Amino acid sequence: MRKIAIINQKGGVGKTTSSVNLSAALATAGQRVMLIDLDPQAHATLHLGLAPSPDEASMYHVLTEETSLAEARCQVAPNLCVAGSHIDLAAAEVELAGVVGRELILRDKLAADEDQFDYMFIDCPPSLGVLTINALAAVDEVFIPVQPHFLALHGLSKLLETISLVGRRLNPQLRITGIIFCLHEAGTRLAAEVTSDLEAFFEQPRHAAKPWGTARPFHTRIRRNIRLAEAPSFGQSIFDYAPDSHGATDYQQLAEEVLGHGIAGHVAAPGHAGIT
Ligand SMILES: Nc1ncnc2c1ncn2[C@@H]1O[C@H](COP(=O)(O)OP(=O)(O)O)[C@@H](O)[C@H]1O
Ligand SMILES: [Mg+2]
Protein backbone atom coordinates (compact mmCIF):
# COMPACT_ATOMS: atom_id res chain seq x y z
CA MET A 1 0.00 0.00 0.00
CA ARG A 2 1.30 3.46 -0.86
CA LYS A 3 0.61 5.74 2.07
CA ILE A 4 0.55 9.41 1.18
CA ALA A 5 -0.20 12.49 3.29
CA ILE A 6 -1.34 15.62 1.48
CA ILE A 7 0.06 18.44 3.54
CA ASN A 8 0.53 22.18 3.57
CA GLN A 9 -0.11 24.19 6.71
CA LYS A 10 -1.58 26.92 4.54
CA GLY A 11 -5.31 26.76 3.96
CA GLY A 12 -6.89 27.08 0.55
CA VAL A 13 -4.04 25.63 -1.50
CA GLY A 14 -5.91 22.59 -2.83
CA LYS A 15 -5.24 19.86 -0.25
CA THR A 16 -8.82 18.67 0.01
CA THR A 17 -9.60 19.09 -3.68
CA SER A 18 -6.50 17.06 -4.53
CA SER A 19 -7.11 14.39 -1.86
CA VAL A 20 -10.66 13.80 -2.98
CA ASN A 21 -10.20 13.91 -6.73
CA LEU A 22 -6.93 12.01 -6.81
CA SER A 23 -8.52 9.31 -4.63
CA ALA A 24 -11.54 9.18 -6.93
CA ALA A 25 -9.39 8.99 -10.08
CA LEU A 26 -7.27 6.16 -8.71
CA ALA A 27 -10.35 4.26 -7.52
CA THR A 28 -11.85 4.57 -11.01
CA ALA A 29 -8.58 3.22 -12.40
CA GLY A 30 -9.14 0.07 -10.34
CA GLN A 31 -6.93 0.88 -7.35
CA ARG A 32 -8.39 0.18 -3.91
CA VAL A 33 -8.23 3.53 -2.16
CA MET A 34 -8.83 4.71 1.38
CA LEU A 35 -9.04 8.43 2.08
CA ILE A 36 -8.60 9.52 5.67
CA ASP A 37 -10.02 12.93 6.53
CA LEU A 38 -7.84 14.29 9.31
CA ASP A 39 -9.12 17.85 9.14
CA PRO A 40 -11.73 18.78 11.79
CA GLN A 41 -13.40 20.94 9.14
CA ALA A 42 -14.42 17.64 7.47
CA HIS A 43 -14.30 19.11 3.98
CA ALA A 44 -13.18 15.86 2.31
CA THR A 45 -15.93 13.97 4.15
CA LEU A 46 -18.56 16.43 2.90
CA HIS A 47 -17.04 16.56 -0.59
CA LEU A 48 -17.67 12.83 -0.95
CA GLY A 49 -21.29 13.14 0.13
CA LEU A 50 -21.04 12.03 3.75
CA ALA A 51 -22.65 14.05 6.51
CA PRO A 52 -20.41 14.01 9.55
CA SER A 53 -22.34 13.13 12.68
CA PRO A 54 -21.06 13.08 16.26
CA ASP A 55 -22.63 9.66 16.91
CA GLU A 56 -21.01 7.81 14.05
CA ALA A 57 -17.49 6.46 14.34
CA SER A 58 -15.07 8.98 12.83
CA MET A 59 -11.37 9.81 12.94
CA TYR A 60 -12.05 11.47 16.29
CA HIS A 61 -12.96 8.08 17.77
CA VAL A 62 -10.06 6.37 16.00
CA LEU A 63 -7.57 8.73 17.59
CA THR A 64 -9.08 9.06 21.05
CA GLU A 65 -10.78 5.69 21.65
CA GLU A 66 -10.46 1.99 20.81
CA THR A 67 -12.30 2.43 17.51
CA SER A 68 -10.55 0.82 14.53
CA LEU A 69 -10.20 2.38 11.11
CA ALA A 70 -12.43 -0.37 9.71
CA GLU A 71 -15.22 0.78 12.02
CA ALA A 72 -14.77 4.44 11.05
CA ARG A 73 -14.60 4.15 7.29
CA CYS A 74 -17.36 3.64 4.81
CA GLN A 75 -17.48 2.95 1.11
CA VAL A 76 -18.60 5.88 -1.02
CA ALA A 77 -17.90 4.50 -4.50
CA PRO A 78 -16.49 1.31 -6.01
CA ASN A 79 -12.92 0.89 -4.66
CA LEU A 80 -13.18 4.08 -2.57
CA CYS A 81 -13.54 4.21 1.22
CA VAL A 82 -13.51 7.29 3.39
CA ALA A 83 -12.68 7.47 7.07
CA GLY A 84 -14.60 10.60 7.90
CA SER A 85 -13.92 13.54 10.14
CA HIS A 86 -16.05 15.62 12.44
CA ILE A 87 -15.56 18.96 14.15
CA ASP A 88 -14.98 17.02 17.41
CA LEU A 89 -11.58 16.13 15.96
CA ALA A 90 -10.49 19.66 16.86
CA ALA A 91 -10.66 18.58 20.51
CA ALA A 92 -8.38 15.59 19.93
CA GLU A 93 -5.37 17.88 19.97
CA VAL A 94 -6.14 18.84 23.59
CA GLU A 95 -7.42 15.43 24.68
CA LEU A 96 -4.27 13.73 23.49
CA ALA A 97 -1.94 16.23 25.13
CA GLY A 98 -1.03 13.96 28.04
CA VAL A 99 -1.14 10.65 26.19
CA VAL A 100 2.15 8.80 25.82
CA GLY A 101 2.81 7.81 22.22
CA ARG A 102 0.12 10.14 20.88
CA GLU A 103 2.09 10.74 17.68
CA LEU A 104 1.89 7.06 16.69
CA ILE A 105 -1.80 6.26 17.20
CA LEU A 106 -2.69 6.44 13.51
CA ARG A 107 0.33 4.41 12.47
CA ASP A 108 -0.66 1.62 14.86
CA LYS A 109 -4.28 1.63 13.72
CA LEU A 110 -3.23 1.55 10.07
CA ALA A 111 -1.18 -1.58 10.54
CA ALA A 112 -4.42 -3.59 10.44
CA ASP A 113 -5.26 -2.20 6.99
CA GLU A 114 -2.07 -2.88 5.07
CA ASP A 115 -3.48 -5.61 2.79
CA GLN A 116 -6.83 -4.12 2.03
CA PHE A 117 -5.88 -1.08 0.01
CA ASP A 118 -3.45 -0.11 -2.74
CA TYR A 119 -3.45 3.60 -1.87
CA MET A 120 -4.13 5.52 1.30
CA PHE A 121 -4.34 9.32 1.27
CA ILE A 122 -4.59 11.56 4.29
CA ASP A 123 -6.17 14.98 3.87
CA CYS A 124 -4.41 17.03 6.57
CA PRO A 125 -5.58 20.09 8.48
CA PRO A 126 -3.93 23.46 7.84
CA SER A 127 -1.66 23.25 10.88
CA LEU A 128 1.38 21.35 12.08
CA GLY A 129 -0.10 20.00 15.32
CA VAL A 130 -0.61 16.50 16.66
CA LEU A 131 -3.03 15.51 13.86
CA THR A 132 -0.51 16.34 11.16
CA ILE A 133 2.29 14.66 13.15
CA ASN A 134 0.13 11.51 13.32
CA ALA A 135 -0.22 11.66 9.54
CA LEU A 136 3.52 12.16 9.02
CA ALA A 137 4.35 9.26 11.34
CA ALA A 138 1.94 6.95 9.51
CA VAL A 139 2.85 7.50 5.86
CA ASP A 140 5.86 6.89 3.63
CA GLU A 141 5.22 9.76 1.25
CA VAL A 142 4.11 13.37 1.31
CA PHE A 143 2.56 15.35 -1.52
CA ILE A 144 2.59 19.12 -1.06
CA PRO A 145 -0.01 21.10 -2.98
CA VAL A 146 1.06 24.66 -3.70
CA GLN A 147 -0.73 27.58 -5.19
CA PRO A 148 1.41 29.60 -7.57
CA HIS A 149 1.26 32.66 -5.46
CA PHE A 150 4.04 35.01 -4.59
CA LEU A 151 3.95 33.70 -1.03
CA ALA A 152 4.07 30.05 -2.09
CA LEU A 153 7.57 29.58 -0.73
CA HIS A 154 6.74 31.43 2.45
CA GLY A 155 6.20 28.88 5.19
CA LEU A 156 7.65 26.09 3.11
CA SER A 157 10.81 25.95 5.21
CA LYS A 158 8.74 25.47 8.39
CA LEU A 159 6.90 22.61 6.71
CA LEU A 160 10.15 21.01 5.52
CA GLU A 161 11.65 21.39 8.99
CA THR A 162 8.67 19.60 10.56
CA ILE A 163 8.83 16.81 8.01
CA SER A 164 12.56 16.47 8.60
CA LEU A 165 12.10 16.31 12.37
CA VAL A 166 9.36 13.68 12.18
CA GLY A 167 11.57 11.77 9.75
CA ARG A 168 14.48 11.75 12.19
CA ARG A 169 12.52 10.99 15.33
CA LEU A 170 9.57 8.86 14.27
CA ASN A 171 9.66 7.74 10.65
CA PRO A 172 12.99 7.41 8.82
CA GLN A 173 11.23 6.25 5.63
CA LEU A 174 9.35 9.51 5.22
CA ARG A 175 9.94 11.24 1.89
CA ILE A 176 8.31 14.11 0.07
CA THR A 177 7.70 12.67 -3.37
CA GLY A 178 5.48 15.17 -5.14
CA ILE A 179 4.63 18.84 -5.39
CA ILE A 180 1.22 19.53 -6.92
CA PHE A 181 0.62 22.88 -8.58
CA CYS A 182 -3.02 23.71 -7.87
CA LEU A 183 -5.17 26.66 -8.92
CA HIS A 184 -2.77 27.17 -11.80
CA GLU A 185 -3.34 30.11 -14.09
CA ALA A 186 -1.64 29.10 -17.28
CA GLY A 187 0.02 31.87 -19.17
CA THR A 188 0.55 34.23 -16.26
CA ARG A 189 4.06 35.39 -15.51
CA LEU A 190 3.57 34.91 -11.79
CA ALA A 191 2.63 31.22 -12.16
CA ALA A 192 5.64 30.64 -14.40
CA GLU A 193 8.00 32.35 -11.95
CA VAL A 194 6.75 30.59 -8.85
CA THR A 195 6.79 27.25 -10.67
CA SER A 196 10.38 27.65 -11.78
CA ASP A 197 11.46 28.90 -8.32
CA LEU A 198 10.02 25.78 -6.72
CA GLU A 199 11.55 23.52 -9.34
CA ALA A 200 14.94 25.11 -8.80
CA PHE A 201 14.61 24.79 -5.02
CA PHE A 202 13.86 21.07 -5.06
CA GLU A 203 16.52 20.30 -7.62
CA GLN A 204 19.42 21.70 -5.61
CA PRO A 205 21.97 18.91 -5.09
CA ARG A 206 22.57 19.94 -1.48
CA HIS A 207 19.08 18.70 -0.64
CA ALA A 208 19.72 15.18 -1.95
CA ALA A 209 20.02 13.57 1.49
CA LYS A 210 17.03 15.37 2.96
CA PRO A 211 13.51 13.92 3.04
CA TRP A 212 12.71 16.34 0.21
CA GLY A 213 15.69 15.28 -1.91
CA THR A 214 13.21 13.02 -3.72
CA ALA A 215 10.58 15.69 -4.20
CA ARG A 216 9.76 16.85 -7.65
CA PRO A 217 6.89 18.84 -9.02
CA PHE A 218 4.40 16.78 -10.97
CA HIS A 219 4.28 17.74 -14.63
CA THR A 220 0.50 18.02 -14.46
CA ARG A 221 -0.71 21.46 -13.51
CA ILE A 222 -4.17 21.60 -11.96
CA ARG A 223 -5.77 24.54 -13.69
CA ARG A 224 -8.14 26.88 -11.93
CA ASN A 225 -11.54 25.49 -12.86
CA ILE A 226 -14.86 26.58 -11.41
CA ARG A 227 -16.27 23.04 -11.64
CA LEU A 228 -13.72 21.94 -9.03
CA ALA A 229 -15.02 24.60 -6.67
CA GLU A 230 -18.66 23.66 -7.32
CA ALA A 231 -18.32 19.88 -6.92
CA PRO A 232 -18.05 19.82 -3.06
CA SER A 233 -21.48 21.37 -2.57
CA PHE A 234 -22.97 18.50 -4.59
CA GLY A 235 -21.12 15.90 -2.50
CA GLN A 236 -19.48 14.54 -5.62
CA SER A 237 -15.98 14.12 -6.98
CA ILE A 238 -15.21 16.03 -10.15
CA PHE A 239 -15.59 12.79 -12.14
CA ASP A 240 -19.23 12.45 -11.10
CA TYR A 241 -20.03 16.15 -11.10
CA ALA A 242 -18.37 17.33 -14.31
CA PRO A 243 -16.52 14.51 -16.09
CA ASP A 244 -15.87 16.66 -19.17
CA SER A 245 -14.34 19.60 -17.30
CA HIS A 246 -10.71 20.70 -17.26
CA GLY A 247 -10.69 19.78 -13.58
CA ALA A 248 -11.53 16.15 -14.37
CA THR A 249 -8.92 16.04 -17.14
CA ASP A 250 -6.21 17.47 -14.88
CA TYR A 251 -6.84 15.18 -11.91
CA GLN A 252 -7.09 12.19 -14.27
CA GLN A 253 -3.70 13.09 -15.69
CA LEU A 254 -2.24 13.62 -12.21
CA ALA A 255 -3.50 10.17 -11.18
CA GLU A 256 -1.69 8.65 -14.15
CA GLU A 257 1.52 10.35 -13.06
CA VAL A 258 1.05 9.10 -9.50
CA LEU A 259 0.50 5.56 -10.76
CA GLY A 260 3.67 5.74 -12.80
CA HIS A 261 5.98 7.12 -10.19
CA GLY A 262 6.85 5.09 -7.12
CA ILE A 263 9.68 6.26 -4.89
CA ALA A 264 12.27 3.87 -6.33
CA GLY A 265 11.57 4.67 -9.98
CA HIS A 266 11.50 8.32 -9.12
CA VAL A 267 14.95 8.42 -7.49
CA ALA A 268 16.43 6.53 -10.40
CA ALA A 269 14.82 8.76 -13.01
CA PRO A 270 17.47 10.28 -15.25
CA GLY A 271 17.72 13.92 -16.07
CA HIS A 272 16.70 15.29 -12.71
CA ALA A 273 19.60 17.40 -11.57
CA GLY A 274 19.97 17.24 -7.83
CA ILE A 275 18.14 14.01 -7.27
CA THR A 276 21.02 11.74 -8.25
N1 LIG B 1 -8.11 24.05 -9.38
C1 LIG B 1 -9.09 24.71 -8.74
N2 LIG B 1 -9.89 25.56 -9.42
C2 LIG B 1 -10.86 26.26 -8.79
N3 LIG B 1 -11.13 26.18 -7.49
C3 LIG B 1 -10.36 25.35 -6.74
C4 LIG B 1 -9.31 24.57 -7.33
N4 LIG B 1 -8.71 23.86 -6.34
C5 LIG B 1 -9.36 24.17 -5.20
N5 LIG B 1 -10.35 25.07 -5.43
C6 LIG B 1 -11.24 25.69 -4.45
O1 LIG B 1 -10.43 26.51 -3.61
C7 LIG B 1 -10.83 26.37 -2.26
C8 LIG B 1 -9.67 25.81 -1.43
O2 LIG B 1 -9.36 24.51 -1.90
P1 LIG B 1 -9.19 23.29 -0.88
O3 LIG B 1 -8.90 22.07 -1.68
O4 LIG B 1 -10.34 23.21 0.05
O5 LIG B 1 -7.88 23.75 -0.10
P2 LIG B 1 -7.29 23.28 1.31
O6 LIG B 1 -7.81 21.90 1.58
O7 LIG B 1 -5.80 23.31 1.10
O8 LIG B 1 -7.73 24.28 2.31
C9 LIG B 1 -12.05 25.48 -2.27
O9 LIG B 1 -13.19 26.29 -2.29
C10 LIG B 1 -11.92 24.68 -3.54
O10 LIG B 1 -13.16 24.27 -4.05
MG1 LIG C 1 -8.87 21.19 3.24
PDB file of N, CA, C and O in Angstrom, residues 232-263:
ATOM      1  N   PRO A 232     -17.826  20.191  -4.472  1.00  0.00           N
ATOM      2  CA  PRO A 232     -18.049  19.815  -3.063  1.00  0.00           C
ATOM      3  C   PRO A 232     -19.486  20.041  -2.601  1.00  0.00           C
ATOM      4  O   PRO A 232     -20.030  19.244  -1.843  1.00  0.00           O
ATOM      5  N   SER A 233     -20.129  21.099  -3.079  1.00  0.00           N
ATOM      6  CA  SER A 233     -21.475  21.368  -2.572  1.00  0.00           C
ATOM      7  C   SER A 233     -22.495  20.360  -3.115  1.00  0.00           C
ATOM      8  O   SER A 233     -23.618  20.297  -2.624  1.00  0.00           O
ATOM      9  N   PHE A 234     -22.087  19.573  -4.106  1.00  0.00           N
ATOM     10  CA  PHE A 234     -22.966  18.500  -4.590  1.00  0.00           C
ATOM     11  C   PHE A 234     -22.571  17.147  -3.991  1.00  0.00           C
ATOM     12  O   PHE A 234     -23.163  16.122  -4.330  1.00  0.00           O
ATOM     13  N   GLY A 235     -21.563  17.157  -3.129  1.00  0.00           N
ATOM     14  CA  GLY A 235     -21.124  15.905  -2.502  1.00  0.00           C
ATOM     15  C   GLY A 235     -20.581  14.911  -3.508  1.00  0.00           C
ATOM     16  O   GLY A 235     -20.725  13.698  -3.334  1.00  0.00           O
ATOM     17  N   GLN A 236     -19.963  15.432  -4.561  1.00  0.00           N
ATOM     18  CA  GLN A 236     -19.479  14.544  -5.620  1.00  0.00           C
ATOM     19  C   GLN A 236     -18.036  14.870  -5.986  1.00  0.00           C
ATOM     20  O   GLN A 236     -17.622  16.032  -5.943  1.00  0.00           O
ATOM     21  N   SER A 237     -17.307  13.851  -6.423  1.00  0.00           N
ATOM     22  CA  SER A 237     -15.980  14.117  -6.983  1.00  0.00           C
ATOM     23  C   SER A 237     -16.185  14.788  -8.337  1.00  0.00           C
ATOM     24  O   SER A 237     -17.283  14.767  -8.903  1.00  0.00           O
ATOM     25  N   ILE A 238     -15.113  15.346  -8.863  1.00  0.00           N
ATOM     26  CA  ILE A 238     -15.208  16.028 -10.155  1.00  0.00           C
ATOM     27  C   ILE A 238     -15.613  15.052 -11.265  1.00  0.00           C
ATOM     28  O   ILE A 238     -16.257  15.440 -12.235  1.00  0.00           O
ATOM     29  N   PHE A 239     -15.295  13.774 -11.093  1.00  0.00           N
ATOM     30  CA  PHE A 239     -15.593  12.790 -12.144  1.00  0.00           C
ATOM     31  C   PHE A 239     -17.085  12.465 -12.211  1.00  0.00           C
ATOM     32  O   PHE A 239     -17.599  12.091 -13.250  1.00  0.00           O
ATOM     33  N   ASP A 240     -17.775  12.627 -11.084  1.00  0.00           N
ATOM     34  CA  ASP A 240     -19.227  12.449 -11.102  1.00  0.00           C
ATOM     35  C   ASP A 240     -19.920  13.768 -11.431  1.00  0.00           C
ATOM     36  O   ASP A 240     -20.920  13.799 -12.130  1.00  0.00           O
ATOM     37  N   TYR A 241     -19.361  14.856 -10.936  1.00  0.00           N
ATOM     38  CA  TYR A 241     -20.029  16.149 -11.102  1.00  0.00           C
ATOM     39  C   TYR A 241     -19.852  16.730 -12.489  1.00  0.00           C
ATOM     40  O   TYR A 241     -20.812  17.214 -13.102  1.00  0.00           O
ATOM     41  N   ALA A 242     -18.635  16.713 -12.999  1.00  0.00           N
ATOM     42  CA  ALA A 242     -18.369  17.327 -14.312  1.00  0.00           C
ATOM     43  C   ALA A 242     -17.242  16.567 -15.023  1.00  0.00           C
ATOM     44  O   ALA A 242     -16.117  17.051 -15.121  1.00  0.00           O
ATOM     45  N   PRO A 243     -17.575  15.369 -15.518  1.00  0.00           N
ATOM     46  CA  PRO A 243     -16.520  14.510 -16.088  1.00  0.00           C
ATOM     47  C   PRO A 243     -15.841  15.101 -17.320  1.00  0.00           C
ATOM     48  O   PRO A 243     -14.739  14.670 -17.668  1.00  0.00           O
ATOM     49  N   ASP A 244     -16.488  16.085 -17.959  1.00  0.00           N
ATOM     50  CA  ASP A 244     -15.873  16.655 -19.166  1.00  0.00           C
ATOM     51  C   ASP A 244     -15.116  17.957 -18.893  1.00  0.00           C
ATOM     52  O   ASP A 244     -14.661  18.627 -19.820  1.00  0.00           O
ATOM     53  N   SER A 245     -14.983  18.319 -17.624  1.00  0.00           N
ATOM     54  CA  SER A 245     -14.342  19.603 -17.302  1.00  0.00           C
ATOM     55  C   SER A 245     -12.818  19.494 -17.346  1.00  0.00           C
ATOM     56  O   SER A 245     -12.248  18.404 -17.311  1.00  0.00           O
ATOM     57  N   HIS A 246     -12.170  20.663 -17.376  1.00  0.00           N
ATOM     58  CA  HIS A 246     -10.709  20.696 -17.261  1.00  0.00           C
ATOM     59  C   HIS A 246     -10.265  20.072 -15.945  1.00  0.00           C
ATOM     60  O   HIS A 246      -9.221  19.424 -15.871  1.00  0.00           O
ATOM     61  N   GLY A 247     -11.050  20.311 -14.900  1.00  0.00           N
ATOM     62  CA  GLY A 247     -10.694  19.779 -13.581  1.00  0.00           C
ATOM     63  C   GLY A 247     -10.596  18.255 -13.613  1.00  0.00           C
ATOM     64  O   GLY A 247      -9.661  17.671 -13.048  1.00  0.00           O
ATOM     65  N   ALA A 248     -11.565  17.612 -14.273  1.00  0.00           N
ATOM     66  CA  ALA A 248     -11.533  16.147 -14.375  1.00  0.00           C
ATOM     67  C   ALA A 248     -10.324  15.699 -15.198  1.00  0.00           C
ATOM     68  O   ALA A 248      -9.606  14.772 -14.830  1.00  0.00           O
ATOM     69  N   THR A 249     -10.064  16.398 -16.300  1.00  0.00           N
ATOM     70  CA  THR A 249      -8.916  16.044 -17.142  1.00  0.00           C
ATOM     71  C   THR A 249      -7.615  16.154 -16.352  1.00  0.00           C
ATOM     72  O   THR A 249      -6.757  15.273 -16.412  1.00  0.00           O
ATOM     73  N   ASP A 250      -7.473  17.239 -15.597  1.00  0.00           N
ATOM     74  CA  ASP A 250      -6.211  17.473 -14.878  1.00  0.00           C
ATOM     75  C   ASP A 250      -5.995  16.440 -13.770  1.00  0.00           C
ATOM     76  O   ASP A 250      -4.891  15.907 -13.622  1.00  0.00           O
ATOM     77  N   TYR A 251      -7.029  16.159 -12.990  1.00  0.00           N
ATOM     78  CA  TYR A 251      -6.841  15.178 -11.914  1.00  0.00           C
ATOM     79  C   TYR A 251      -6.667  13.757 -12.467  1.00  0.00           C
ATOM     80  O   TYR A 251      -5.954  12.942 -11.885  1.00  0.00           O
ATOM     81  N   GLN A 252      -7.300  13.484 -13.604  1.00  0.00           N
ATOM     82  CA  GLN A 252      -7.085  12.193 -14.265  1.00  0.00           C
ATOM     83  C   GLN A 252      -5.615  12.047 -14.664  1.00  0.00           C
ATOM     84  O   GLN A 252      -4.962  11.030 -14.429  1.00  0.00           O
ATOM     85  N   GLN A 253      -5.087  13.112 -15.235  1.00  0.00           N
ATOM     86  CA  GLN A 253      -3.695  13.092 -15.688  1.00  0.00           C
ATOM     87  C   GLN A 253      -2.733  12.995 -14.491  1.00  0.00           C
ATOM     88  O   GLN A 253      -1.735  12.276 -14.534  1.00  0.00           O
ATOM     89  N   LEU A 254      -3.075  13.692 -13.421  1.00  0.00           N
ATOM     90  CA  LEU A 254      -2.239  13.624 -12.215  1.00  0.00           C
ATOM     91  C   LEU A 254      -2.225  12.187 -11.671  1.00  0.00           C
ATOM     92  O   LEU A 254      -1.181  11.671 -11.265  1.00  0.00           O
ATOM     93  N   ALA A 255      -3.411  11.550 -11.680  1.00  0.00           N
ATOM     94  CA  ALA A 255      -3.502  10.171 -11.180  1.00  0.00           C
ATOM     95  C   ALA A 255      -2.610   9.247 -12.006  1.00  0.00           C
ATOM     96  O   ALA A 255      -1.947   8.348 -11.474  1.00  0.00           O
ATOM     97  N   GLU A 256      -2.554   9.487 -13.312  1.00  0.00           N
ATOM     98  CA  GLU A 256      -1.693   8.651 -14.155  1.00  0.00           C
ATOM     99  C   GLU A 256      -0.229   8.852 -13.783  1.00  0.00           C
ATOM    100  O   GLU A 256       0.546   7.902 -13.731  1.00  0.00           O
ATOM    101  N   GLU A 257       0.139  10.098 -13.494  1.00  0.00           N
ATOM    102  CA  GLU A 257       1.521  10.351 -13.058  1.00  0.00           C
ATOM    103  C   GLU A 257       1.809   9.661 -11.731  1.00  0.00           C
ATOM    104  O   GLU A 257       2.879   9.103 -11.525  1.00  0.00           O
ATOM    105  N   VAL A 258       0.853   9.722 -10.811  1.00  0.00           N
ATOM    106  CA  VAL A 258       1.046   9.098  -9.499  1.00  0.00           C
ATOM    107  C   VAL A 258       1.214   7.588  -9.666  1.00  0.00           C
ATOM    108  O   VAL A 258       2.081   6.968  -9.058  1.00  0.00           O
ATOM    109  N   LEU A 259       0.416   6.999 -10.531  1.00  0.00           N
ATOM    110  CA  LEU A 259       0.502   5.555 -10.760  1.00  0.00           C
ATOM    111  C   LEU A 259       1.859   5.171 -11.330  1.00  0.00           C
ATOM    112  O   LEU A 259       2.390   4.116 -11.031  1.00  0.00           O
ATOM    113  N   GLY A 260       2.412   6.055 -12.115  1.00  0.00           N
ATOM    114  CA  GLY A 260       3.668   5.743 -12.796  1.00  0.00           C
ATOM    115  C   GLY A 260       4.905   6.106 -12.016  1.00  0.00           C
ATOM    116  O   GLY A 260       6.006   5.815 -12.452  1.00  0.00           O
ATOM    117  N   HIS A 261       4.744   6.724 -10.858  1.00  0.00           N
ATOM    118  CA  HIS A 261       5.981   7.118 -10.187  1.00  0.00           C
ATOM    119  C   HIS A 261       6.028   6.726  -8.720  1.00  0.00           C
ATOM    120  O   HIS A 261       5.536   7.395  -7.855  1.00  0.00           O
ATOM    121  N   GLY A 262       6.587   5.549  -8.489  1.00  0.00           N
ATOM    122  CA  GLY A 262       6.855   5.094  -7.123  1.00  0.00           C
ATOM    123  C   GLY A 262       8.131   5.765  -6.664  1.00  0.00           C
ATOM    124  O   GLY A 262       8.804   6.423  -7.449  1.00  0.00           O
ATOM    125  N   ILE A 263       8.485   5.603  -5.410  1.00  0.00           N
ATOM    126  CA  ILE A 263       9.680   6.258  -4.889  1.00  0.00           C
ATOM    127  C   ILE A 263      10.930   5.755  -5.607  1.00  0.00           C
ATOM    128  O   ILE A 263      11.754   6.532  -6.058  1.00  0.00           O
TER     129      ILE A 263
END
